[in-house]
Amino acid sequence: MNVRRDPRVLLLDIDRAAEKIAGYIEGMDFATYATSAGVQDQLERNFITIGEALNRLSLVSPELSERIPNAKDIIGFRHKLVHGYDHIDAEIVWSAAVDDLPALRKTVRSVLAGLDRAADNQPSPQTGDRR
């Protein structure tokens, strides 16, 4: 399977981007964020990655995408960041990072854990035994 079409890889991309965002703003308040163009760029870039990975996930595995609450809104947010780059509201990006991202990370990690459990219960191709 093409790596970019592997749902697990897409979910890992989302988790990694979310982890980066959390790291960039750790210990930061909005006032500092609002005056830090570099951190704003980093958050926007990683939210774009999250939205694109979710969009691809919705195409290759709609049933997994449906397990992510607000997936369509997150994809729409990515669209606004890319195509409305000249009207990005720092407060909205900050709010998404602080208020929404922790729940997304928890959900994505739960879905990944479910995929791992399902893979562990698959018969081995060589022996037919469970892993």
Short mmCIF file of N, CA and C in Angstrom, two decimals:
data_model
loop_
_atom_site.label_atom_id
_atom_site.label_comp_id
_atom_site.label_asym_id
_atom_site.label_seq_id
_atom_site.Cartn_x
_atom_site.Cartn_y
_atom_site.Cartn_z
N MET A 1 0.85 -1.18 0.00
CA MET A 1 0.00 0.00 0.00
C MET A 1 0.89 1.24 0.00
N ASN A 2 0.55 2.22 -0.80
CA ASN A 2 1.25 3.49 -0.81
C ASN A 2 1.23 4.07 0.60
N VAL A 3 2.39 4.50 1.08
CA VAL A 3 2.50 4.99 2.45
C VAL A 3 1.55 6.15 2.70
N ARG A 4 1.37 7.02 1.74
CA ARG A 4 0.49 8.17 1.91
C ARG A 4 -0.98 7.77 1.86
N ARG A 5 -1.24 6.54 1.48
CA ARG A 5 -2.61 6.05 1.46
C ARG A 5 -2.88 5.08 2.61
N ASP A 6 -1.87 4.87 3.42
CA ASP A 6 -2.00 3.99 4.58
C ASP A 6 -2.64 4.80 5.71
N PRO A 7 -3.83 4.41 6.16
CA PRO A 7 -4.51 5.19 7.20
C PRO A 7 -3.67 5.37 8.47
N ARG A 8 -2.90 4.35 8.82
CA ARG A 8 -2.08 4.46 10.02
C ARG A 8 -1.03 5.56 9.87
N VAL A 9 -0.41 5.65 8.71
CA VAL A 9 0.59 6.69 8.47
C VAL A 9 -0.06 8.07 8.53
N LEU A 10 -1.24 8.20 7.97
CA LEU A 10 -1.94 9.49 8.01
C LEU A 10 -2.27 9.88 9.45
N LEU A 11 -2.73 8.93 10.24
CA LEU A 11 -3.02 9.21 11.65
C LEU A 11 -1.75 9.58 12.41
N LEU A 12 -0.65 8.91 12.10
CA LEU A 12 0.63 9.27 12.73
C LEU A 12 1.07 10.67 12.32
N ASP A 13 0.83 11.04 11.07
CA ASP A 13 1.15 12.41 10.62
C ASP A 13 0.36 13.43 11.44
N ILE A 14 -0.92 13.14 11.68
CA ILE A 14 -1.75 14.04 12.47
C ILE A 14 -1.20 14.14 13.89
N ASP A 15 -0.88 13.01 14.48
CA ASP A 15 -0.38 13.00 15.85
C ASP A 15 0.94 13.76 15.96
N ARG A 16 1.85 13.54 15.01
CA ARG A 16 3.15 14.24 15.04
C ARG A 16 2.97 15.75 14.90
N ALA A 17 2.11 16.17 13.98
CA ALA A 17 1.88 17.61 13.79
C ALA A 17 1.25 18.21 15.05
N ALA A 18 0.32 17.50 15.65
CA ALA A 18 -0.31 17.99 16.88
C ALA A 18 0.71 18.07 18.02
N GLU A 19 1.60 17.09 18.08
CA GLU A 19 2.64 17.11 19.11
C GLU A 19 3.58 18.31 18.91
N LYS A 20 3.91 18.61 17.67
CA LYS A 20 4.75 19.78 17.40
C LYS A 20 4.07 21.06 17.86
N ILE A 21 2.78 21.19 17.51
CA ILE A 21 2.04 22.39 17.91
C ILE A 21 2.07 22.54 19.43
N ALA A 22 1.78 21.46 20.14
CA ALA A 22 1.77 21.51 21.60
C ALA A 22 3.14 21.94 22.14
N GLY A 23 4.19 21.44 21.53
CA GLY A 23 5.53 21.81 21.96
C GLY A 23 5.86 23.27 21.69
N TYR A 24 5.41 23.79 20.55
CA TYR A 24 5.70 25.18 20.21
C TYR A 24 5.06 26.16 21.18
N ILE A 25 3.88 25.81 21.72
CA ILE A 25 3.17 26.77 22.57
C ILE A 25 3.27 26.44 24.06
N GLU A 26 4.01 25.39 24.39
CA GLU A 26 4.13 25.02 25.80
C GLU A 26 4.68 26.20 26.61
N GLY A 27 3.97 26.56 27.66
CA GLY A 27 4.40 27.66 28.53
C GLY A 27 4.17 29.05 27.95
N MET A 28 3.53 29.14 26.81
CA MET A 28 3.31 30.41 26.13
C MET A 28 1.90 30.91 26.39
N ASP A 29 1.73 32.22 26.47
CA ASP A 29 0.39 32.79 26.55
C ASP A 29 0.04 33.43 25.21
N PHE A 30 -1.22 33.82 25.06
CA PHE A 30 -1.66 34.36 23.78
C PHE A 30 -0.90 35.63 23.42
N ALA A 31 -0.63 36.49 24.37
CA ALA A 31 0.06 37.75 24.07
C ALA A 31 1.43 37.48 23.43
N THR A 32 2.13 36.50 23.95
CA THR A 32 3.43 36.15 23.38
C THR A 32 3.25 35.55 21.99
N TYR A 33 2.29 34.65 21.86
CA TYR A 33 2.00 34.03 20.56
C TYR A 33 1.64 35.09 19.52
N ALA A 34 0.82 36.04 19.91
CA ALA A 34 0.34 37.06 18.96
C ALA A 34 1.46 37.93 18.41
N THR A 35 2.58 37.99 19.11
CA THR A 35 3.70 38.80 18.64
C THR A 35 4.85 37.97 18.09
N SER A 36 4.63 36.67 17.97
CA SER A 36 5.68 35.77 17.48
C SER A 36 5.31 35.20 16.11
N ALA A 37 5.74 35.90 15.07
CA ALA A 37 5.40 35.47 13.71
C ALA A 37 5.92 34.06 13.42
N GLY A 38 7.08 33.73 13.96
CA GLY A 38 7.64 32.40 13.72
C GLY A 38 6.78 31.29 14.30
N VAL A 39 6.32 31.47 15.52
CA VAL A 39 5.47 30.45 16.14
C VAL A 39 4.13 30.39 15.41
N GLN A 40 3.60 31.55 15.02
CA GLN A 40 2.35 31.54 14.26
C GLN A 40 2.51 30.73 12.97
N ASP A 41 3.62 30.96 12.27
CA ASP A 41 3.87 30.20 11.04
C ASP A 41 3.96 28.70 11.33
N GLN A 42 4.63 28.33 12.41
CA GLN A 42 4.78 26.91 12.75
C GLN A 42 3.42 26.27 13.05
N LEU A 43 2.57 26.97 13.80
CA LEU A 43 1.26 26.42 14.10
C LEU A 43 0.42 26.28 12.83
N GLU A 44 0.41 27.33 12.03
CA GLU A 44 -0.38 27.29 10.79
C GLU A 44 0.08 26.14 9.90
N ARG A 45 1.38 25.98 9.75
CA ARG A 45 1.92 24.91 8.90
C ARG A 45 1.49 23.54 9.39
N ASN A 46 1.55 23.34 10.68
CA ASN A 46 1.18 22.04 11.23
C ASN A 46 -0.33 21.81 11.23
N PHE A 47 -1.12 22.86 11.37
CA PHE A 47 -2.57 22.69 11.20
C PHE A 47 -2.91 22.35 9.75
N ILE A 48 -2.15 22.90 8.82
CA ILE A 48 -2.34 22.53 7.40
C ILE A 48 -2.05 21.04 7.22
N THR A 49 -0.98 20.56 7.82
CA THR A 49 -0.64 19.14 7.74
C THR A 49 -1.77 18.29 8.33
N ILE A 50 -2.27 18.68 9.48
CA ILE A 50 -3.36 17.93 10.12
C ILE A 50 -4.59 17.89 9.21
N GLY A 51 -4.97 19.03 8.66
CA GLY A 51 -6.14 19.08 7.79
C GLY A 51 -5.96 18.27 6.52
N GLU A 52 -4.78 18.32 5.94
CA GLU A 52 -4.53 17.56 4.71
C GLU A 52 -4.52 16.06 5.00
N ALA A 53 -3.89 15.67 6.09
CA ALA A 53 -3.88 14.25 6.45
C ALA A 53 -5.30 13.74 6.72
N LEU A 54 -6.12 14.56 7.38
CA LEU A 54 -7.52 14.16 7.61
C LEU A 54 -8.29 14.08 6.31
N ASN A 55 -8.02 15.00 5.40
CA ASN A 55 -8.68 14.95 4.10
C ASN A 55 -8.32 13.66 3.37
N ARG A 56 -7.05 13.31 3.36
CA ARG A 56 -6.63 12.06 2.72
C ARG A 56 -7.24 10.85 3.43
N LEU A 57 -7.28 10.91 4.75
CA LEU A 57 -7.89 9.81 5.51
C LEU A 57 -9.36 9.64 5.12
N SER A 58 -10.06 10.75 4.92
CA SER A 58 -11.48 10.66 4.55
C SER A 58 -11.65 10.01 3.18
N LEU A 59 -10.64 10.09 2.34
CA LEU A 59 -10.70 9.48 1.01
C LEU A 59 -10.33 8.00 1.05
N VAL A 60 -9.31 7.65 1.83
CA VAL A 60 -8.83 6.26 1.83
C VAL A 60 -9.51 5.38 2.87
N SER A 61 -10.05 6.01 3.92
CA SER A 61 -10.70 5.23 4.97
C SER A 61 -11.80 6.07 5.63
N PRO A 62 -12.91 6.25 4.91
CA PRO A 62 -13.99 7.08 5.46
C PRO A 62 -14.46 6.63 6.84
N GLU A 63 -14.45 5.32 7.08
CA GLU A 63 -14.92 4.82 8.38
C GLU A 63 -14.01 5.27 9.52
N LEU A 64 -12.71 5.39 9.27
CA LEU A 64 -11.80 5.91 10.31
C LEU A 64 -11.95 7.41 10.45
N SER A 65 -12.09 8.10 9.34
CA SER A 65 -12.27 9.54 9.36
C SER A 65 -13.51 9.93 10.17
N GLU A 66 -14.56 9.13 10.06
CA GLU A 66 -15.79 9.41 10.80
C GLU A 66 -15.62 9.27 12.30
N ARG A 67 -14.57 8.61 12.72
CA ARG A 67 -14.30 8.46 14.16
C ARG A 67 -13.62 9.69 14.75
N ILE A 68 -13.23 10.62 13.88
CA ILE A 68 -12.59 11.86 14.33
C ILE A 68 -13.67 12.95 14.39
N PRO A 69 -14.07 13.36 15.60
CA PRO A 69 -15.09 14.42 15.68
C PRO A 69 -14.62 15.68 14.97
N ASN A 70 -15.52 16.32 14.29
CA ASN A 70 -15.24 17.59 13.60
C ASN A 70 -14.21 17.48 12.49
N ALA A 71 -14.03 16.30 11.92
CA ALA A 71 -13.03 16.13 10.85
C ALA A 71 -13.29 17.10 9.71
N LYS A 72 -14.54 17.25 9.32
CA LYS A 72 -14.86 18.16 8.21
C LYS A 72 -14.52 19.61 8.56
N ASP A 73 -14.75 19.99 9.81
CA ASP A 73 -14.39 21.35 10.24
C ASP A 73 -12.88 21.55 10.22
N ILE A 74 -12.15 20.53 10.62
CA ILE A 74 -10.68 20.62 10.63
C ILE A 74 -10.15 20.73 9.21
N ILE A 75 -10.73 19.98 8.30
CA ILE A 75 -10.35 20.06 6.89
C ILE A 75 -10.68 21.46 6.36
N GLY A 76 -11.83 22.00 6.75
CA GLY A 76 -12.21 23.35 6.34
C GLY A 76 -11.25 24.40 6.90
N PHE A 77 -10.78 24.18 8.13
CA PHE A 77 -9.81 25.09 8.75
C PHE A 77 -8.52 25.09 7.95
N ARG A 78 -8.08 23.92 7.51
CA ARG A 78 -6.90 23.82 6.66
C ARG A 78 -7.10 24.62 5.38
N HIS A 79 -8.29 24.49 4.79
CA HIS A 79 -8.61 25.22 3.56
C HIS A 79 -8.50 26.73 3.79
N LYS A 80 -9.00 27.21 4.92
CA LYS A 80 -8.93 28.64 5.23
C LYS A 80 -7.48 29.09 5.42
N LEU A 81 -6.67 28.26 6.06
CA LEU A 81 -5.27 28.62 6.27
C LEU A 81 -4.52 28.71 4.95
N VAL A 82 -4.81 27.81 4.03
CA VAL A 82 -4.11 27.78 2.75
C VAL A 82 -4.62 28.87 1.82
N HIS A 83 -5.92 28.96 1.67
CA HIS A 83 -6.48 29.85 0.66
C HIS A 83 -6.86 31.22 1.20
N GLY A 84 -6.96 31.35 2.51
CA GLY A 84 -7.26 32.65 3.10
C GLY A 84 -6.09 33.15 3.92
N TYR A 85 -4.89 32.82 3.45
CA TYR A 85 -3.66 33.12 4.20
C TYR A 85 -3.55 34.58 4.59
N ASP A 86 -4.18 35.47 3.84
CA ASP A 86 -4.08 36.90 4.12
C ASP A 86 -5.12 37.38 5.13
N HIS A 87 -5.95 36.46 5.63
CA HIS A 87 -6.98 36.83 6.61
C HIS A 87 -6.99 35.88 7.81
N ILE A 88 -5.83 35.37 8.17
CA ILE A 88 -5.76 34.42 9.28
C ILE A 88 -5.87 35.18 10.60
N ASP A 89 -6.76 34.73 11.45
CA ASP A 89 -6.99 35.33 12.76
C ASP A 89 -6.17 34.56 13.80
N ALA A 90 -5.19 35.22 14.38
CA ALA A 90 -4.31 34.57 15.35
C ALA A 90 -5.09 34.00 16.54
N GLU A 91 -6.17 34.66 16.94
CA GLU A 91 -6.96 34.17 18.07
C GLU A 91 -7.62 32.83 17.74
N ILE A 92 -8.07 32.67 16.51
CA ILE A 92 -8.72 31.41 16.11
C ILE A 92 -7.69 30.28 16.09
N VAL A 93 -6.52 30.55 15.54
CA VAL A 93 -5.47 29.52 15.51
C VAL A 93 -5.05 29.16 16.93
N TRP A 94 -4.87 30.16 17.77
CA TRP A 94 -4.50 29.92 19.16
C TRP A 94 -5.56 29.08 19.87
N SER A 95 -6.81 29.46 19.70
CA SER A 95 -7.91 28.73 20.32
C SER A 95 -7.94 27.27 19.86
N ALA A 96 -7.72 27.06 18.58
CA ALA A 96 -7.70 25.68 18.06
C ALA A 96 -6.57 24.89 18.72
N ALA A 97 -5.43 25.53 18.89
CA ALA A 97 -4.28 24.84 19.49
C ALA A 97 -4.50 24.54 20.97
N VAL A 98 -5.05 25.49 21.69
CA VAL A 98 -5.20 25.34 23.13
C VAL A 98 -6.47 24.57 23.51
N ASP A 99 -7.58 24.87 22.84
CA ASP A 99 -8.87 24.31 23.23
C ASP A 99 -9.24 23.02 22.50
N ASP A 100 -8.88 22.90 21.23
CA ASP A 100 -9.35 21.78 20.42
C ASP A 100 -8.32 20.68 20.21
N LEU A 101 -7.07 21.05 20.15
CA LEU A 101 -6.03 20.08 19.82
C LEU A 101 -5.88 18.94 20.83
N PRO A 102 -5.96 19.19 22.13
CA PRO A 102 -5.81 18.07 23.07
C PRO A 102 -6.83 16.94 22.83
N ALA A 103 -8.07 17.29 22.57
CA ALA A 103 -9.09 16.26 22.31
C ALA A 103 -8.81 15.53 21.00
N LEU A 104 -8.35 16.26 19.99
CA LEU A 104 -8.01 15.62 18.72
C LEU A 104 -6.88 14.61 18.93
N ARG A 105 -5.86 15.01 19.65
CA ARG A 105 -4.73 14.10 19.91
C ARG A 105 -5.21 12.85 20.63
N LYS A 106 -6.06 13.01 21.62
CA LYS A 106 -6.57 11.87 22.38
C LYS A 106 -7.34 10.92 21.46
N THR A 107 -8.18 11.48 20.60
CA THR A 107 -8.97 10.66 19.69
C THR A 107 -8.08 9.93 18.70
N VAL A 108 -7.14 10.65 18.10
CA VAL A 108 -6.24 10.04 17.11
C VAL A 108 -5.44 8.91 17.75
N ARG A 109 -4.95 9.13 18.94
CA ARG A 109 -4.18 8.08 19.63
C ARG A 109 -5.07 6.87 19.96
N SER A 110 -6.32 7.12 20.28
CA SER A 110 -7.25 6.02 20.54
C SER A 110 -7.51 5.21 19.28
N VAL A 111 -7.69 5.91 18.16
CA VAL A 111 -7.91 5.22 16.88
C VAL A 111 -6.67 4.41 16.51
N LEU A 112 -5.49 5.00 16.69
CA LEU A 112 -4.24 4.27 16.41
C LEU A 112 -4.12 3.03 17.29
N ALA A 113 -4.45 3.16 18.56
CA ALA A 113 -4.37 2.01 19.46
C ALA A 113 -5.34 0.91 19.01
N GLY A 114 -6.51 1.31 18.54
CA GLY A 114 -7.46 0.33 18.03
C GLY A 114 -6.93 -0.39 16.80
N LEU A 115 -6.27 0.35 15.92
CA LEU A 115 -5.66 -0.27 14.74
C LEU A 115 -4.56 -1.25 15.14
N ASP A 116 -3.77 -0.86 16.13
CA ASP A 116 -2.71 -1.74 16.61
C ASP A 116 -3.28 -3.02 17.21
N ARG A 117 -4.35 -2.88 18.01
CA ARG A 117 -4.98 -4.07 18.60
C ARG A 117 -5.54 -4.98 17.52
N ALA A 118 -6.17 -4.37 16.50
CA ALA A 118 -6.73 -5.17 15.41
C ALA A 118 -5.63 -5.90 14.66
N ALA A 119 -4.50 -5.22 14.45
CA ALA A 119 -3.37 -5.86 13.74
C ALA A 119 -2.81 -7.01 14.57
N ASP A 120 -2.77 -6.84 15.89
CA ASP A 120 -2.26 -7.91 16.76
C ASP A 120 -3.15 -9.15 16.74
N ASN A 121 -4.40 -8.98 16.40
CA ASN A 121 -5.35 -10.11 16.38
C ASN A 121 -5.48 -10.76 15.01
N GLN A 122 -4.72 -10.28 14.03
CA GLN A 122 -4.76 -10.87 12.69
C GLN A 122 -3.92 -12.13 12.66
N PRO A 123 -4.37 -13.15 11.94
CA PRO A 123 -3.55 -14.36 11.80
C PRO A 123 -2.25 -14.04 11.07
N SER A 124 -1.19 -14.70 11.48
CA SER A 124 0.10 -14.54 10.82
C SER A 124 0.01 -15.15 9.42
N PRO A 125 0.50 -14.46 8.38
CA PRO A 125 0.42 -15.01 7.03
C PRO A 125 1.17 -16.33 6.87
N GLN A 126 2.25 -16.53 7.65
CA GLN A 126 3.04 -17.75 7.51
C GLN A 126 2.39 -18.95 8.21
N THR A 127 1.85 -18.72 9.41
CA THR A 127 1.39 -19.86 10.21
C THR A 127 -0.11 -19.92 10.41
N GLY A 128 -0.76 -18.79 10.23
CA GLY A 128 -2.19 -18.74 10.51
C GLY A 128 -2.47 -18.50 11.99
N ASP A 129 -1.39 -18.46 12.81
CA ASP A 129 -1.55 -18.20 14.25
C ASP A 129 -1.75 -16.72 14.48
N ARG A 130 -2.41 -16.42 15.57
CA ARG A 130 -2.56 -15.02 15.98
C ARG A 130 -1.20 -14.53 16.46
N ARG A 131 -0.96 -13.24 16.24
CA ARG A 131 0.31 -12.65 16.66
C ARG A 131 0.38 -12.51 18.15
#
